[in-house]
Short mmCIF file of C-alpha atoms and ligand atoms in Angstrom, two decimals:
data_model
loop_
_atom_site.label_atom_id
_atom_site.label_comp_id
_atom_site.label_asym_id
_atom_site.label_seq_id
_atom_site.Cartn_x
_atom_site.Cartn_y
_atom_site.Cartn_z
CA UNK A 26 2.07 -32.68 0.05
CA UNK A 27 5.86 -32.91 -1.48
CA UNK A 28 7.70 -31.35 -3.60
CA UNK A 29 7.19 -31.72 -7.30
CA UNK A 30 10.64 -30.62 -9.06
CA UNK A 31 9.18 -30.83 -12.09
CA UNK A 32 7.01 -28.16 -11.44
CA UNK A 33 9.93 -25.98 -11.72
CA UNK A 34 11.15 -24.22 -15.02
CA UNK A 35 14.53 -25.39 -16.60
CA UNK A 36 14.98 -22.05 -18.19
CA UNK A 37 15.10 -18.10 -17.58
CA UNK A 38 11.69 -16.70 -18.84
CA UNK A 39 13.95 -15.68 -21.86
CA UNK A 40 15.58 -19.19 -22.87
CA UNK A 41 18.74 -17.57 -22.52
CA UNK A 42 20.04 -19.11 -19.24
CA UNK A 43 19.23 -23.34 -18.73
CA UNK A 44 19.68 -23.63 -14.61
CA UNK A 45 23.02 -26.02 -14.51
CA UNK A 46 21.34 -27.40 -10.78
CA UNK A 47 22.13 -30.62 -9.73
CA UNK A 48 18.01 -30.91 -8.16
CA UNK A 49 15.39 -28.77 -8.55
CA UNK A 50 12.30 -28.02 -5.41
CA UNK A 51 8.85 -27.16 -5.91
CA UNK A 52 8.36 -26.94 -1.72
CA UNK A 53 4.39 -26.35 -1.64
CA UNK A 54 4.76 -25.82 2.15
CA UNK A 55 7.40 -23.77 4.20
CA UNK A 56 8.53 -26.59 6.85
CA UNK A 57 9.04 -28.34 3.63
CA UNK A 58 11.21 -25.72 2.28
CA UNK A 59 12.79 -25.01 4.98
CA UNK A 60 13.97 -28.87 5.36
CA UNK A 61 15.33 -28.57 2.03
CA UNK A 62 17.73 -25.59 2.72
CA UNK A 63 18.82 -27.11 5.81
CA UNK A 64 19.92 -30.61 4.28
CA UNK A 65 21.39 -28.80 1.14
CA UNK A 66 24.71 -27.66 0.56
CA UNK A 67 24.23 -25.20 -2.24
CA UNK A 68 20.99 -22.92 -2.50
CA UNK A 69 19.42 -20.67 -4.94
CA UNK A 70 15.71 -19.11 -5.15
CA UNK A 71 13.83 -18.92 -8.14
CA UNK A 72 11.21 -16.52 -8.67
CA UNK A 73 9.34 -16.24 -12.06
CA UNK A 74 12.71 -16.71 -13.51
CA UNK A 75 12.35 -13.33 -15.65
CA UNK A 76 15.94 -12.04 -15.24
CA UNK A 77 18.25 -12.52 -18.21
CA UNK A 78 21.62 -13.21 -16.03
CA UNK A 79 22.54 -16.24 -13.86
CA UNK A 80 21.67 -14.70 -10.77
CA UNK A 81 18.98 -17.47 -10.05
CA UNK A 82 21.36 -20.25 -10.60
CA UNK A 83 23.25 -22.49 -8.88
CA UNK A 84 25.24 -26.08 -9.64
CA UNK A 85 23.11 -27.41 -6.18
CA UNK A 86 19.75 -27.10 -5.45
CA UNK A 87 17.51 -24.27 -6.68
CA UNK A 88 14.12 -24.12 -5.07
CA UNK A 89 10.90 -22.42 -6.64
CA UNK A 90 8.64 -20.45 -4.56
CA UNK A 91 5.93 -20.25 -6.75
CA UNK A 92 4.44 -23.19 -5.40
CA UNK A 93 4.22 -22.19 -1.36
CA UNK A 94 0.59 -21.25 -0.24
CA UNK A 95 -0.52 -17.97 -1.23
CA UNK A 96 -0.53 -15.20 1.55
CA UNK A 97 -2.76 -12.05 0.45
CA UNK A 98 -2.94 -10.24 4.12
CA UNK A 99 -4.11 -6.59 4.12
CA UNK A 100 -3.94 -4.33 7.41
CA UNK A 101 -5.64 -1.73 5.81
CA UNK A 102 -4.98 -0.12 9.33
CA UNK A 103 -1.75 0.08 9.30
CA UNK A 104 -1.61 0.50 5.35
CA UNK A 105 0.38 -2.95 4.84
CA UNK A 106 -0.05 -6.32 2.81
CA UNK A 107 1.74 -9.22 3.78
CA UNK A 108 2.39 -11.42 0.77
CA UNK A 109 3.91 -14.80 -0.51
CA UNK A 110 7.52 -14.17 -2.09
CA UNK A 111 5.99 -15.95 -5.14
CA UNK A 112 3.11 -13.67 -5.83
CA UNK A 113 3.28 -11.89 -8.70
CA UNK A 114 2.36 -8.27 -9.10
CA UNK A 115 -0.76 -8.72 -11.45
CA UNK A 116 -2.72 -10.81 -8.67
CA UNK A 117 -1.73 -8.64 -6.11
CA UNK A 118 -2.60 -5.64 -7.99
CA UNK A 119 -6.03 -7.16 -8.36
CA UNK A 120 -6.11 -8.07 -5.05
CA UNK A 121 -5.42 -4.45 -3.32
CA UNK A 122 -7.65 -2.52 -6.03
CA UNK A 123 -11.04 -4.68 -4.88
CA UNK A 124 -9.93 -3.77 -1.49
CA UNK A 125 -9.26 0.23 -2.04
CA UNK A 126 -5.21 0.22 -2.01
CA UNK A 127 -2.67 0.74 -3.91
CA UNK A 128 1.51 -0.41 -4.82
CA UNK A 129 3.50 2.81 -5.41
CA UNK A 130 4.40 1.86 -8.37
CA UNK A 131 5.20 -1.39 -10.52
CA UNK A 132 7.35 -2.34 -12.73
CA UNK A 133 6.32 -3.03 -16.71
CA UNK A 134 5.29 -5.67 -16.52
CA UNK A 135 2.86 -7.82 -14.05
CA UNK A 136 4.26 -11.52 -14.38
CA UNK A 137 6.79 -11.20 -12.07
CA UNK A 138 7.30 -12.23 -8.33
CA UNK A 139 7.41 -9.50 -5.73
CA UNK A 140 10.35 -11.37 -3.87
CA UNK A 141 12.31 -11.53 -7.48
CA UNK A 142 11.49 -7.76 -7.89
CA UNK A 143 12.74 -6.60 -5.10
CA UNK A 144 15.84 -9.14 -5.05
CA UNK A 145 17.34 -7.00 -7.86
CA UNK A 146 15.74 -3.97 -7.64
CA UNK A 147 13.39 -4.21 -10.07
CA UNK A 148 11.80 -0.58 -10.75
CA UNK A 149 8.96 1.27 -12.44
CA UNK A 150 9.46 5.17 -13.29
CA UNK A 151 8.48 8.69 -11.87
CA UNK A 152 11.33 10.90 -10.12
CA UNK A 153 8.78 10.64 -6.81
CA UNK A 154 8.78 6.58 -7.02
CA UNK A 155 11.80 4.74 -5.54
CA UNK A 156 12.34 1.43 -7.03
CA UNK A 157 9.93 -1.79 -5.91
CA UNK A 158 12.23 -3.19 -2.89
CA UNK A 159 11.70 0.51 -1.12
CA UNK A 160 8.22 -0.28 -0.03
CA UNK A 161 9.28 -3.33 1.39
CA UNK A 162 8.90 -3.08 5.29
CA UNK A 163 9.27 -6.75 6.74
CA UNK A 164 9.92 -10.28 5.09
CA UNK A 165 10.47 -13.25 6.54
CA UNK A 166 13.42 -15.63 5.25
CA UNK A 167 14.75 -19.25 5.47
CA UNK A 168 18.12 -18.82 6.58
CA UNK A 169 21.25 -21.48 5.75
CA UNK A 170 20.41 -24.10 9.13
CA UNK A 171 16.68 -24.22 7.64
CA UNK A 172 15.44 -21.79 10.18
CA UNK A 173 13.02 -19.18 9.33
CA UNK A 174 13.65 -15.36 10.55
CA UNK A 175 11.57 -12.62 10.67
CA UNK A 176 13.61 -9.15 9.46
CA UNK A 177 12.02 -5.81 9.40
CA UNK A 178 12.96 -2.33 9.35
CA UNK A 179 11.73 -1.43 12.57
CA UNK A 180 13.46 -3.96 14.74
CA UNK A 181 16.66 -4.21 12.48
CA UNK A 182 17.00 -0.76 11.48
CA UNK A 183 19.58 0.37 9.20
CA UNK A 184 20.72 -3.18 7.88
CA UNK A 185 17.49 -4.01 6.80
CA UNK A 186 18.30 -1.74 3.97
CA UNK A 187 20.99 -4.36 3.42
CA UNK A 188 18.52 -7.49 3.46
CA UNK A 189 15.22 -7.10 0.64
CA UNK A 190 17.38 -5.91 -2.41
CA UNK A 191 20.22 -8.81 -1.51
CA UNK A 192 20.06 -11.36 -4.81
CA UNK A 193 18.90 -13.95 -2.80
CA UNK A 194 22.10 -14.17 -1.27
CA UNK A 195 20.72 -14.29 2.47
CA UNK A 196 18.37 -16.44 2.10
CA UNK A 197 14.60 -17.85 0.94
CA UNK A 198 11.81 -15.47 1.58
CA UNK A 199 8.77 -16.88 1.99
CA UNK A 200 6.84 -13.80 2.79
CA UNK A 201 7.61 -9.58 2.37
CA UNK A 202 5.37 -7.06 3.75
CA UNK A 203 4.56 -4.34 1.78
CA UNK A 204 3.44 -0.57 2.45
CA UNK A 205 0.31 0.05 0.47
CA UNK A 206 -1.69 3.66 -0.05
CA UNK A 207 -5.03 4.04 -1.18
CA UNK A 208 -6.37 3.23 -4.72
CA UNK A 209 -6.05 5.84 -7.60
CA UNK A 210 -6.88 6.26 -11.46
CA UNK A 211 -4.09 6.62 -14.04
CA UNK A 212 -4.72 7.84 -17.62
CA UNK A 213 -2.07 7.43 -20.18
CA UNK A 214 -1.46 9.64 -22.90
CA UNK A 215 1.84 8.70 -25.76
CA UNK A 216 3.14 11.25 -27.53
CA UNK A 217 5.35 10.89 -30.87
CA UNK A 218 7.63 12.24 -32.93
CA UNK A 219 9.47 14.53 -29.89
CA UNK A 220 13.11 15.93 -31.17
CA UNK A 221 16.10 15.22 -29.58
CA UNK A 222 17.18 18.88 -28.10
CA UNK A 223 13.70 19.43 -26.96
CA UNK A 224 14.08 15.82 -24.46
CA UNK A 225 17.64 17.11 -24.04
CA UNK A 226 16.65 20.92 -22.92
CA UNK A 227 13.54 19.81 -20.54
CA UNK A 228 14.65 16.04 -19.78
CA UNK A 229 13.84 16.38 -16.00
CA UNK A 230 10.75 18.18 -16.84
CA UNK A 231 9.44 15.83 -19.24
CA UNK A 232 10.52 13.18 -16.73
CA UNK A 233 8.43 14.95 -14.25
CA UNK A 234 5.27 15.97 -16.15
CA UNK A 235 3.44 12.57 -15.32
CA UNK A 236 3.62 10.34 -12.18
CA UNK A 237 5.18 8.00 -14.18
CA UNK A 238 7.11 8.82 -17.56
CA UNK A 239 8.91 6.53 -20.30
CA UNK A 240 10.41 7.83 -22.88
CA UNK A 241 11.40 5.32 -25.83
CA UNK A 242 13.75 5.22 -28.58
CA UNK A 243 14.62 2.64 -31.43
CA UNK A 244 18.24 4.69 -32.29
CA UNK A 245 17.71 4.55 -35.83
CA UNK A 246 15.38 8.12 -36.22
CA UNK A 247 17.89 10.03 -33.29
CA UNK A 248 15.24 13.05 -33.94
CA UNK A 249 12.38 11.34 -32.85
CA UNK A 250 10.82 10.09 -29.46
CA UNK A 251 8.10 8.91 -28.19
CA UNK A 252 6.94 9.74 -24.70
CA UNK A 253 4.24 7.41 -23.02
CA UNK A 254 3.02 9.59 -19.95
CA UNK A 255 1.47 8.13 -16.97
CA UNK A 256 -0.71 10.82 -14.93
CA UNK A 257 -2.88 10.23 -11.78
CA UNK A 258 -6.31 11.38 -12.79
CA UNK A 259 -7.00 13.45 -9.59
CA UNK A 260 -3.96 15.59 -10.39
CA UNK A 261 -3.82 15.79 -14.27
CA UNK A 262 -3.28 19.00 -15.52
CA UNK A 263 -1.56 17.83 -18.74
CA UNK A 264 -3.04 19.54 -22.48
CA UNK A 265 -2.68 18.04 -25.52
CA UNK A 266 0.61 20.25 -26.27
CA UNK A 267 3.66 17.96 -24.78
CA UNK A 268 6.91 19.88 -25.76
CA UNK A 269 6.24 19.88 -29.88
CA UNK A 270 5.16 15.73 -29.66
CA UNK A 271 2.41 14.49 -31.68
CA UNK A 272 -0.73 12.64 -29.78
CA UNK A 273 -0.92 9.22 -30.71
CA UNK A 274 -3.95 8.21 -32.35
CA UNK A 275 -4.45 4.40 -31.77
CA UNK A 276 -3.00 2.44 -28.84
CA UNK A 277 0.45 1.61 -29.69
CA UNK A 278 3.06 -1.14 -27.82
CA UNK A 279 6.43 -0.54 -26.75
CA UNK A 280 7.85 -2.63 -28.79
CA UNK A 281 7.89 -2.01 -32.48
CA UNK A 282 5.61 -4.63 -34.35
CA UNK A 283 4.01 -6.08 -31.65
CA UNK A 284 0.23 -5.28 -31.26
CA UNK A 285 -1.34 -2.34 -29.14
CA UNK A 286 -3.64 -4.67 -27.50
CA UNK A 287 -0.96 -6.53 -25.52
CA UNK A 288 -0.34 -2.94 -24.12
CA UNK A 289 -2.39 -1.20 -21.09
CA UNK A 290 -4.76 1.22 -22.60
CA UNK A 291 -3.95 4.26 -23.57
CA UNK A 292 -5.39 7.29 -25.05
CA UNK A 293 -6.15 9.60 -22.03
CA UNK A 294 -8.61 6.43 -20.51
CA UNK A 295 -8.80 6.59 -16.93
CA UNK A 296 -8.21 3.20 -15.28
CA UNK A 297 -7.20 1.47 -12.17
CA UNK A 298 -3.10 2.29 -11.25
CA UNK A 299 -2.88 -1.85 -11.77
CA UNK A 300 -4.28 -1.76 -15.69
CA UNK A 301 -2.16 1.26 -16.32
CA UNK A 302 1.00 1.61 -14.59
CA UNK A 303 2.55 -1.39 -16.16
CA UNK A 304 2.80 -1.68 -19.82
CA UNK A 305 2.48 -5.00 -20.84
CA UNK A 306 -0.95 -6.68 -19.73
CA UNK A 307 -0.87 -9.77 -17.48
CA UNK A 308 -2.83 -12.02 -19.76
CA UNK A 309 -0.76 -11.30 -22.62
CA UNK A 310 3.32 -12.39 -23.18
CA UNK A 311 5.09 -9.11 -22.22
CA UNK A 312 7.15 -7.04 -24.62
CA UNK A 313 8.20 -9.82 -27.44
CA UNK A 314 8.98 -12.92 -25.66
CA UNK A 315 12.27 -13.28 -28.11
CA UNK A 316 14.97 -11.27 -26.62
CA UNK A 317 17.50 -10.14 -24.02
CA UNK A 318 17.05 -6.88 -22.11
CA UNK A 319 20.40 -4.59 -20.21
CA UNK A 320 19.93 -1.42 -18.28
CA UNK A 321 21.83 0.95 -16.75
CA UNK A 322 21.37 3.36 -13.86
CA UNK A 323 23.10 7.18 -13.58
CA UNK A 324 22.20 10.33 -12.29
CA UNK A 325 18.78 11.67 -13.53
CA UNK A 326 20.72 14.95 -13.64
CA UNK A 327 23.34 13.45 -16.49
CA UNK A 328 20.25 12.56 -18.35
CA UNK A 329 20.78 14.59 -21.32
CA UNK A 330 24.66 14.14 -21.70
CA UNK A 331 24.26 10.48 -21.12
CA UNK A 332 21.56 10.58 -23.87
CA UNK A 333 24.36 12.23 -26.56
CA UNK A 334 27.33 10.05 -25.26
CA UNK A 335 24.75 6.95 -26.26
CA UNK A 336 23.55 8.66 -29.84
CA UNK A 337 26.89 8.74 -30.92
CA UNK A 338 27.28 5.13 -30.93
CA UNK A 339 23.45 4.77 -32.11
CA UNK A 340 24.85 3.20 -35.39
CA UNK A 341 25.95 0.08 -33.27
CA UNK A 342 23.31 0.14 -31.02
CA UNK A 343 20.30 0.34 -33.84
CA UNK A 344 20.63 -3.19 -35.57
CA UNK A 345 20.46 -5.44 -32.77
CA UNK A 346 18.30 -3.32 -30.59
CA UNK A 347 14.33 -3.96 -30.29
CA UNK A 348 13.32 -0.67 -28.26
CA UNK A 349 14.93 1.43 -26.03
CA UNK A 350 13.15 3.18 -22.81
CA UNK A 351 14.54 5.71 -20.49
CA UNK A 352 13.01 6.15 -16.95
CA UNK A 353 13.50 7.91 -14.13
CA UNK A 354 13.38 7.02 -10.18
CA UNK A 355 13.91 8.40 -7.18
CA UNK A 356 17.01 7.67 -4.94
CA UNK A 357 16.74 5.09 -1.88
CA UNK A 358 18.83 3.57 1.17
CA UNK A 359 18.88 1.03 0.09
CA UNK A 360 22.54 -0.64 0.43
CA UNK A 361 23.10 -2.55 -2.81
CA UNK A 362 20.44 -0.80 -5.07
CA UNK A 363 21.31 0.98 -8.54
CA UNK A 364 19.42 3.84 -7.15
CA UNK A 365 21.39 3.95 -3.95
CA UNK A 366 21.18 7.71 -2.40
CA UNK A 367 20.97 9.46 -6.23
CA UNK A 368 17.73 10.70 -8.48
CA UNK A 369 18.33 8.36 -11.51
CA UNK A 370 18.02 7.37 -15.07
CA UNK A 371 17.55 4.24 -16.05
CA UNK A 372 18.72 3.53 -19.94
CA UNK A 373 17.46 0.40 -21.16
CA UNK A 374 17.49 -2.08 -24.38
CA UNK A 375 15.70 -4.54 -25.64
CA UNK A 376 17.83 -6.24 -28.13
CA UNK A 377 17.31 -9.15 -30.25
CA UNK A 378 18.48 -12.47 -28.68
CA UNK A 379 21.75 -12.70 -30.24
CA UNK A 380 24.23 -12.99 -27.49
CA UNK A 381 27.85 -12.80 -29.92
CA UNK A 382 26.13 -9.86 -32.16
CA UNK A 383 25.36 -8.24 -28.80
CA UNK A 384 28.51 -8.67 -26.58
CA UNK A 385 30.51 -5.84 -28.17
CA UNK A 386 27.34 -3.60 -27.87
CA UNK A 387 27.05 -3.79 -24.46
CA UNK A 388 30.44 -3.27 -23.78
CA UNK A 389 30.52 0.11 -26.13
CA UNK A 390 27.63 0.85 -24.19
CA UNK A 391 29.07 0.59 -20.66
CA UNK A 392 32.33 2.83 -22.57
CA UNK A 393 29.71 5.57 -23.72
CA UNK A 394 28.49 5.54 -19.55
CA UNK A 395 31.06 4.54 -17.78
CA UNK A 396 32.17 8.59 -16.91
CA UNK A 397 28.28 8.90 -15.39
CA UNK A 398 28.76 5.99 -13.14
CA UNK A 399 26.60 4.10 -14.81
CA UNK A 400 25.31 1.11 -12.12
CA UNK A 401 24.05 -1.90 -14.47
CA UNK A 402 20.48 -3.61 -13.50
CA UNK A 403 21.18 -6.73 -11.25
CA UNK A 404 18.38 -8.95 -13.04
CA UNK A 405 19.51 -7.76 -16.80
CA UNK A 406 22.76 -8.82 -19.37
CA UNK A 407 26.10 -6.59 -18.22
CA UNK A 408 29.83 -6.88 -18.33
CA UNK A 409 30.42 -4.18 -15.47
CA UNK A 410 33.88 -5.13 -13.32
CA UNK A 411 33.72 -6.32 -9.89
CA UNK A 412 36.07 -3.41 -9.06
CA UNK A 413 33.96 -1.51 -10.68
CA UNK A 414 30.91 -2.16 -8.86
CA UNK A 415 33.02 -1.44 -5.63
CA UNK A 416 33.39 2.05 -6.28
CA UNK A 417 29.63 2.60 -7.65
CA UNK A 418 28.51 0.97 -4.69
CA UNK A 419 29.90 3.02 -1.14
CA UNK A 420 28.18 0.65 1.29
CA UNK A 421 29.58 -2.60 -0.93
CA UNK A 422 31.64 -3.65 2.08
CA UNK A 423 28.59 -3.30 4.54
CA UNK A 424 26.88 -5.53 2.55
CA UNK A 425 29.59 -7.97 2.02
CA UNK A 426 29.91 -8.22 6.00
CA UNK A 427 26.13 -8.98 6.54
CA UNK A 428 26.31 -11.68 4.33
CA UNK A 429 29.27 -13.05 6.29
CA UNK A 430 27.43 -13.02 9.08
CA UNK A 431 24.29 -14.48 7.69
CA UNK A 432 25.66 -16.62 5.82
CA UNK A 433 28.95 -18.03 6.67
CA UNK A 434 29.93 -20.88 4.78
CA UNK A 435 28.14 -19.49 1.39
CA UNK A 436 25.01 -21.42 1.04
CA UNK A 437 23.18 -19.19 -0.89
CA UNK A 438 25.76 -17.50 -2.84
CA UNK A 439 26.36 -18.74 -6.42
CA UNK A 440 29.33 -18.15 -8.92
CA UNK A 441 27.27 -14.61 -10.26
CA UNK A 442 27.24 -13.48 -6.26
CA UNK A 443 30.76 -14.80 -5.39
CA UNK A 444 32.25 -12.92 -8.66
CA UNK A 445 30.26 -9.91 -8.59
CA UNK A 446 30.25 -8.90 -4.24
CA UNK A 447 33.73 -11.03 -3.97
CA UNK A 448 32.69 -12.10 -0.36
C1 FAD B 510 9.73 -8.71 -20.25
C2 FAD B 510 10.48 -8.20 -19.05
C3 FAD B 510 10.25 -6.91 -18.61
C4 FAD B 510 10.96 -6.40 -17.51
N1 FAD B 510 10.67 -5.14 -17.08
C5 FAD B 510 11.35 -4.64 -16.03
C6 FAD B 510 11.04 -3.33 -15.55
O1 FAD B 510 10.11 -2.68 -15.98
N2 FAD B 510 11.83 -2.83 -14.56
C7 FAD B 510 12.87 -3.52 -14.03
O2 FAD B 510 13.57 -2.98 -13.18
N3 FAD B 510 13.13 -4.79 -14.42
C8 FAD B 510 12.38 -5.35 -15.39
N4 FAD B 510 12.64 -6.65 -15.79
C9 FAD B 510 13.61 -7.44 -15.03
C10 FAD B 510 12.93 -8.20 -13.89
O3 FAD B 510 12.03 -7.40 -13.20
C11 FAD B 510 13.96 -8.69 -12.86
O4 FAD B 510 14.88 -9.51 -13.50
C12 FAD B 510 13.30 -9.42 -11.67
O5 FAD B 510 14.29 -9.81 -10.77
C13 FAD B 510 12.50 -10.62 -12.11
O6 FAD B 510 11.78 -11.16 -11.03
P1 FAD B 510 11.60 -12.73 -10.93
O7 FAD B 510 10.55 -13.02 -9.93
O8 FAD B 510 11.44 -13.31 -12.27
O9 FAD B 510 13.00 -13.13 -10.29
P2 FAD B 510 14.06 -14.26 -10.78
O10 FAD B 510 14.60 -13.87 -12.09
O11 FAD B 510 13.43 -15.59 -10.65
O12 FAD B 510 15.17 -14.08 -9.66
C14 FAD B 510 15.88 -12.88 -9.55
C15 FAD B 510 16.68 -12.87 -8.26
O13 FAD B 510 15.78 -12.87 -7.14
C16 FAD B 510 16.11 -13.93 -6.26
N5 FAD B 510 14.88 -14.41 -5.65
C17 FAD B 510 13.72 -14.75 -6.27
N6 FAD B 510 12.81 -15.15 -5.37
C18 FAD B 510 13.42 -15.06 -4.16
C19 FAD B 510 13.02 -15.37 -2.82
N7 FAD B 510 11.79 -15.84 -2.54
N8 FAD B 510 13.90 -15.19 -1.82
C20 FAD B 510 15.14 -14.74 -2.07
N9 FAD B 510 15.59 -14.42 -3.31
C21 FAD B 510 14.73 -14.60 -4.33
C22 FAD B 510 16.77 -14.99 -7.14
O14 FAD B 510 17.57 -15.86 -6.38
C23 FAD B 510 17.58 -14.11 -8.08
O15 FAD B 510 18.76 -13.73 -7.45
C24 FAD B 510 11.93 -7.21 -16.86
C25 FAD B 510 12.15 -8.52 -17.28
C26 FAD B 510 11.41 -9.01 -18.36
C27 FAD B 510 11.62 -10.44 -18.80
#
């Protein structure tokens, strides 16, 4: 078969970005793709094009990977799946719960590829659960002459914590190998109406009470959160009493005025890790479809002074914002990640898609956490300085120097990359 470039989106999943490529590739075999890369000058992967930057784009040639055959290999020996980089998490999910295993985590939604996830960083919550890429033990990658490499952590040690969570500047990957554990049950229980001090006062605890915790805010009611707790069923210990919040009585969404049904179930229902760790469901649009999304990363242990720094400037934040969620993960290796070697918080926003309402915003927001080091989310809307980003970032230059020697002459970095990492 060949490619069919109109198979390929023209747009982020958001409508936000339109791709400024000069050709688009929808390889549906690897020799294919990799004779693409090798006769093109300029390169960028696209995944399910859900990040809200240009980090896909490029002014050459940007290749889709949704269309490559699907690999869905389990070694239930060895407790790995092998995977397509275009899979998305919903199928695999599926996949590894008819066969008795597990992800770690995801992230909240299940439309996305694994190989865009872990690009970035993409992350779920729970201060025991490192981000997405962290489970990633092998992948195999087109590199700039069209040759395909395989990279794991075994044989390439400590730079292959440079080489999953690299923005698709080293390459295509065409497969990642993942480390799976067996299947579990998740119940989910939301609680409403929690105060302020209380989240402040017990913010790691609350953070800890479930396997996976989100805590969400629309700014507007700064005495009132609601917590949407995530317990595995074989450990739950939880009551009905969760630090003064209210049980929620009908299945609620994330977002404000969207319907409960487009959210996994709730109310204390056991249920597969796949139909509960997410929150958005994979037959349904996630969160509301209309909107642009920034997060930021900081010490978990800032958590509550991060939290006031960000309420005093709620009265800017609350009119263009569609939810807020604050989650926590645990701190990786890996070189370039926004959870590199620190516990964190991740702040996010949902605002409404109005990029000149939202600009100064985001840049009073990136004020309010600038003194926690605040490490913005590679796949989301930020301002955050190049210089900047060198001094969050301590193994920044390690990074830079195995993209030299991966890529030499550039081919896969584009004008976000060559900004941002200054090569
Ligand atoms: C509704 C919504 C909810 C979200 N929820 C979360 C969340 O819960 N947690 C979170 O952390 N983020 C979240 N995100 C952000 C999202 O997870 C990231 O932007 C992620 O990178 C998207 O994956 P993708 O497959 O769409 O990648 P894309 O946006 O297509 O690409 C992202 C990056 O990955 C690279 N890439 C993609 N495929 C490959 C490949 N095969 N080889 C090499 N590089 C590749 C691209 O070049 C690009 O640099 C959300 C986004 C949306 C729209």
């Amino acid at each position: 078969m060949t490619t069919d470039p109109t198979t390929v989106e023209r747009t982020n999943w958001a409508g936000n970005v339109t791709f400024s490529a000069a050709r688009f590739h929808g390889p549906t075999s690897v020799p294919e793709l990799q004779r693409i890369v090798a006769g093109a000058r300029a390169v960028r992967t696209l995944g399910s094009g859900h990040s809200f930057n240009r980090i896909a784009d490029t002014a050459g040639d940007l290749v889709s990977v949704s269309g490559l055959p699907t690999v869905l290999e389990l070694d239930s020996a060895a407790g790995q799946v092998k995977v397509s980089a275009g899979t998305r998490y919903g199928e695999l999910g599926r996949f590894l719960q008819r066969q008795g295993f597990a992800l770690h985590n995801t992230g909240s939604l299940p439309h996305i590829s694994v190989a865009g996830a872990s690009a970035t960083g993409t992350h779920g919550s729970g201060v025991g659960n490192g981000n997405l890429a962290t489970i990633v033990s092998a992948i195999e990658i087109v590199g700039p002459g069209g040759d395909l490499v395989s990279l794991s952590r075994r044989a390439d040690g400590e730079p292959f914590n440079g080489m999953v969570l690299a923005l698709g500047a080293l390459g295509v990957m065409t497969s990642l190998t993942l480390e799976v554990v067996p299947t579990f049950d998740i119940r989910q229980d939301v609680f409403e109406e929690l105060n302020a001090t209380t989240l402040d006062e017990h913010f790691q605890e609350i953070m800890a009470s479930g396997y996976s915790v989100s805590v969400f805010t629309d700014w507007t009611t700064p005495g009132r959160y609601q917590v949407w707790r995530k317990s595995r069923v074989d450990a739950f210990t939880g009551t009905d009493d969760f630090f003064g919040g209210i049980p929620a009585a009908v299945d609620v969404n994330p977002v404000p005025g969207m319907p409960g049904e487009n959210a996994t179930a709730q109310l204390g229902v056991p249920g597969p890790w796949n139909e509960r760790l997410p929150h958005f469901r994979l037959e349904f649009t996630p969160s509301s479809g209309d909107e642009l999304q920034a997060e930021y990363l900081l010490p978990l242990a800032q958590a509550a002074a991060a939290r006031q720094a960000l309420e005093e400037i709620s009265s800017l934040i609350a009119p263009v914002l569609m939810i807020s969620e604050f989650r926590a993960i645990a701190g990786d290796d890996l070189w370039i990640s926004p959870s590199h070697r620190q516990d964190s918080v991740a702040f996010h926003f949902t605002f409404r898609p109005d990029p000149v309402a939202l600009a100064p915003v985001t840049a009073a927001i990136e004020a309010a956490l600038a003194p926690f080091g605040a490490r913005p989310h590679w796949g989301k809307v930020f301002a955050t300085a190049p210089e900047v980003l060198d001094t969050l970032y301590p193994r920044m230059d390690d990074f830079r120097g195995l993209l030299r020697t991966y890529d030499p002459a550039g081919k896969f970095r584009n004008e976000l990359v060559e900004r941002l990492i200054r090569v």
